[in-house]
Coordinates of C-alpha atoms in Angstrom, one line a residue:
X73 CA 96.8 88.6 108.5
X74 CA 97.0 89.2 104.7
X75 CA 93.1 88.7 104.4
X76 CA 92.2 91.3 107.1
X77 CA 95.1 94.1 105.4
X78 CA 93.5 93.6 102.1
X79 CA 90.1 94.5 103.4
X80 CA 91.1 96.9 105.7
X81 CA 92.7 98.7 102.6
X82 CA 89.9 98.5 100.2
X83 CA 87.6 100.0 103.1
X84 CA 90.2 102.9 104.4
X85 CA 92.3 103.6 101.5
X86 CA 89.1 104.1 99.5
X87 CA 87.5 105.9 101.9
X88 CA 89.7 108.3 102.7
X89 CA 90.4 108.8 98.9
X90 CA 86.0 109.7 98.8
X91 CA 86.4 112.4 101.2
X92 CA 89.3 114.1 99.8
X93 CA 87.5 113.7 96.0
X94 CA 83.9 114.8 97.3
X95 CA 85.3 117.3 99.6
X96 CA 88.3 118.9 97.7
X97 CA 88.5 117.4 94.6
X98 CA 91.7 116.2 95.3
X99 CA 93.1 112.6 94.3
X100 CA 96.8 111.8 95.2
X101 CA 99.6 111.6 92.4
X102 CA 100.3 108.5 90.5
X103 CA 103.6 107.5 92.2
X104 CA 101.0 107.2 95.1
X105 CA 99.3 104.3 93.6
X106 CA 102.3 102.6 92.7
X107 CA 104.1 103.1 96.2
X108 CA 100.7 101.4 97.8
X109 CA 100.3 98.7 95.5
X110 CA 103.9 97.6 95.0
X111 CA 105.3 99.0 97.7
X112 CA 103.0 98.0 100.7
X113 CA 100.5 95.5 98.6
X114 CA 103.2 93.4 97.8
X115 CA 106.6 94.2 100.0
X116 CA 104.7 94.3 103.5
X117 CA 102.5 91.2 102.7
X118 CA 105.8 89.1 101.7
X119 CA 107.2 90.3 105.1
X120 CA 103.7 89.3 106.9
X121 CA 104.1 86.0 105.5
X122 CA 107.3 85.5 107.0
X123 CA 105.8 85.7 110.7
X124 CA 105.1 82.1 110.6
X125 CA 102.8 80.0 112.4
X126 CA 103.2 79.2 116.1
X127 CA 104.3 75.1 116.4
X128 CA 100.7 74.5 117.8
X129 CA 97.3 75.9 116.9
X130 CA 95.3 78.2 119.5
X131 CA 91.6 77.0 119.9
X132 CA 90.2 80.1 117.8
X133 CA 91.9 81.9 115.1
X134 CA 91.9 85.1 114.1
X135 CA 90.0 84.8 110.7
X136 CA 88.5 81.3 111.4
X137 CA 85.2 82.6 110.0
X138 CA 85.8 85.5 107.3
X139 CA 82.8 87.5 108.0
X140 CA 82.5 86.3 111.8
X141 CA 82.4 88.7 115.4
X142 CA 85.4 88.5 115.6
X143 CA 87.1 89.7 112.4
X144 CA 84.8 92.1 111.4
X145 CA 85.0 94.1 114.6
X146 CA 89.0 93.7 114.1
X147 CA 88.4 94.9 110.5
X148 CA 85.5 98.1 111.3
X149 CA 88.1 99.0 114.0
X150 CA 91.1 99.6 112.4
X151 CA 89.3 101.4 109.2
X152 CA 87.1 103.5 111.4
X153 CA 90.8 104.3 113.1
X154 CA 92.1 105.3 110.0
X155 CA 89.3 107.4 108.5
X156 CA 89.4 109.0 112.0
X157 CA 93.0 109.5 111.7
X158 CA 92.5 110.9 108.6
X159 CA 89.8 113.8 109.4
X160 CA 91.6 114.7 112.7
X161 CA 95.0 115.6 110.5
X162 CA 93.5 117.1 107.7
X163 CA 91.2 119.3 110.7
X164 CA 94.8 120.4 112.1
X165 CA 96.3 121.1 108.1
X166 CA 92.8 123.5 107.8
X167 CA 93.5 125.2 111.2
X168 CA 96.9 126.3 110.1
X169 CA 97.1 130.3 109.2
X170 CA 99.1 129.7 106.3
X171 CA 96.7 127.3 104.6
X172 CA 94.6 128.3 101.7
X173 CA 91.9 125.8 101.2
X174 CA 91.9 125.4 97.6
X175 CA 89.8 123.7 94.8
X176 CA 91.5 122.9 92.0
X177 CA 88.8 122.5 89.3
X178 CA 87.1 125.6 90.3
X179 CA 89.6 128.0 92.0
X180 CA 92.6 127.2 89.2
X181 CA 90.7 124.9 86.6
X182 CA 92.6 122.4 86.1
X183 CA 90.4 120.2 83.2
X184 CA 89.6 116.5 83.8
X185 CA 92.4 115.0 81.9
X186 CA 94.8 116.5 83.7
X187 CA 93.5 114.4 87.1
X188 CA 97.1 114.1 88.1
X189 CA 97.6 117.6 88.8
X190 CA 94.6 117.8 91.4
X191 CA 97.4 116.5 93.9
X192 CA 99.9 118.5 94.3
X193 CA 99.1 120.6 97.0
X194 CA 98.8 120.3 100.8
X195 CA 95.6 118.4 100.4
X196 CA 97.3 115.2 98.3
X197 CA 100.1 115.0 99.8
X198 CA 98.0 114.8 103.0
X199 CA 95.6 112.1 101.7
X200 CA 98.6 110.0 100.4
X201 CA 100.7 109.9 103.4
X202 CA 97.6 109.4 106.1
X203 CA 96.7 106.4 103.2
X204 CA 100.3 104.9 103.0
X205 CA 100.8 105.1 107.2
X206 CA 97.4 103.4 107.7
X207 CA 98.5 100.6 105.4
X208 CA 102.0 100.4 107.2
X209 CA 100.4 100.2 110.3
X210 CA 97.6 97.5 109.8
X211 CA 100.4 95.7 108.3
X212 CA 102.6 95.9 111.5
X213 CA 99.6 95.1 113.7
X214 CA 97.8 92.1 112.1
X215 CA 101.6 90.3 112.5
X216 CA 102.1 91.0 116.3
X217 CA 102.0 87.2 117.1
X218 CA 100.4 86.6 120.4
X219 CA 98.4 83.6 120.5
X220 CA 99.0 82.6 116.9
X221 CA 102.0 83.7 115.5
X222 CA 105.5 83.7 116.1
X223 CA 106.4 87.3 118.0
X224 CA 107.3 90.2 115.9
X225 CA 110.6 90.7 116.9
X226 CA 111.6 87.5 115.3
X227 CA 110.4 88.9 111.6
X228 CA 113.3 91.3 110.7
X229 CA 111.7 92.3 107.1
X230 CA 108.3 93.7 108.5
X231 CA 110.8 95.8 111.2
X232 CA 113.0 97.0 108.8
X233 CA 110.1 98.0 106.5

């Protein structure tokens, strides 16, 4: 479960964060990165851990083989989920009347060292908060149980969370 959120986050979370830099030139803020890395890296893998193992072993696990069918298509879904995700909100943000597409290094020119500025608008906020519910949600899916884990409903962190 851990191995396929940590890939699934390098691919989407960095993805995402492409687009919005190559299309806007928008990053998200700071407390962004800190939130994701401490706040889902670590908090939500601790409570993934704590799903536990059924008693007995199903004949094929879910990673048995890190780059096999299986787990890759699992992995390719759920970041080509999230990047669609991703384009389908920001499409509705750009149809609203009261949004004013924006670039901040032309339009207001804001200089390079001042990266942290580039998200704060609609855009950033956007970006971090389709980033931070993709991440929530692989989390809560790769520790559904079924065949090979305990059922979720048993791990109180990871519902709490």
């Amino acid at each position: 479960a851990t191995f396929s959120y940590f890939i699934v986050q390098a691919l989407s979370v960095y993805t995402i964060m492409s687009i919005s830099l190559m299309t806007c030139n928008v990053v998200f803020g700071e407390w962004v990165y800190m939130l994701k890395d401490i706040g889902l890296g670590m908090v939500m893998t601790f409570y993934m851990t704590r799903s536990q193992a059924l008693p007995f072993l199903a004949k094929v696990r879910p990673t048995a083989t890190l780059l096999g069918f299986r787990t890759v298509c699992t992995i390719g879904t759920q970041v080509l989920l999230n990047v669609a995700f991703f384009l389908g909100i920001r499409e509705l943000l750009y149809a609203q009347p009261w949004y004013d597409r924006l670039n901040p290094i032309h339009d207001i020119h804001i200089a390079s060292h001042m990266w942290m500025l580039r998200g704060d608008n609609y855009d950033g906020g956007l970006t971090a908060i389709c980033c931070t519910v993709s991440l929530a949600n692989v989390a809560y899916v790769n520790t559904y149980g079924g065949n090979f884990r305990r059922n979720i409903c048993r791990n109180v962190g990871i519902n709490v969370m």
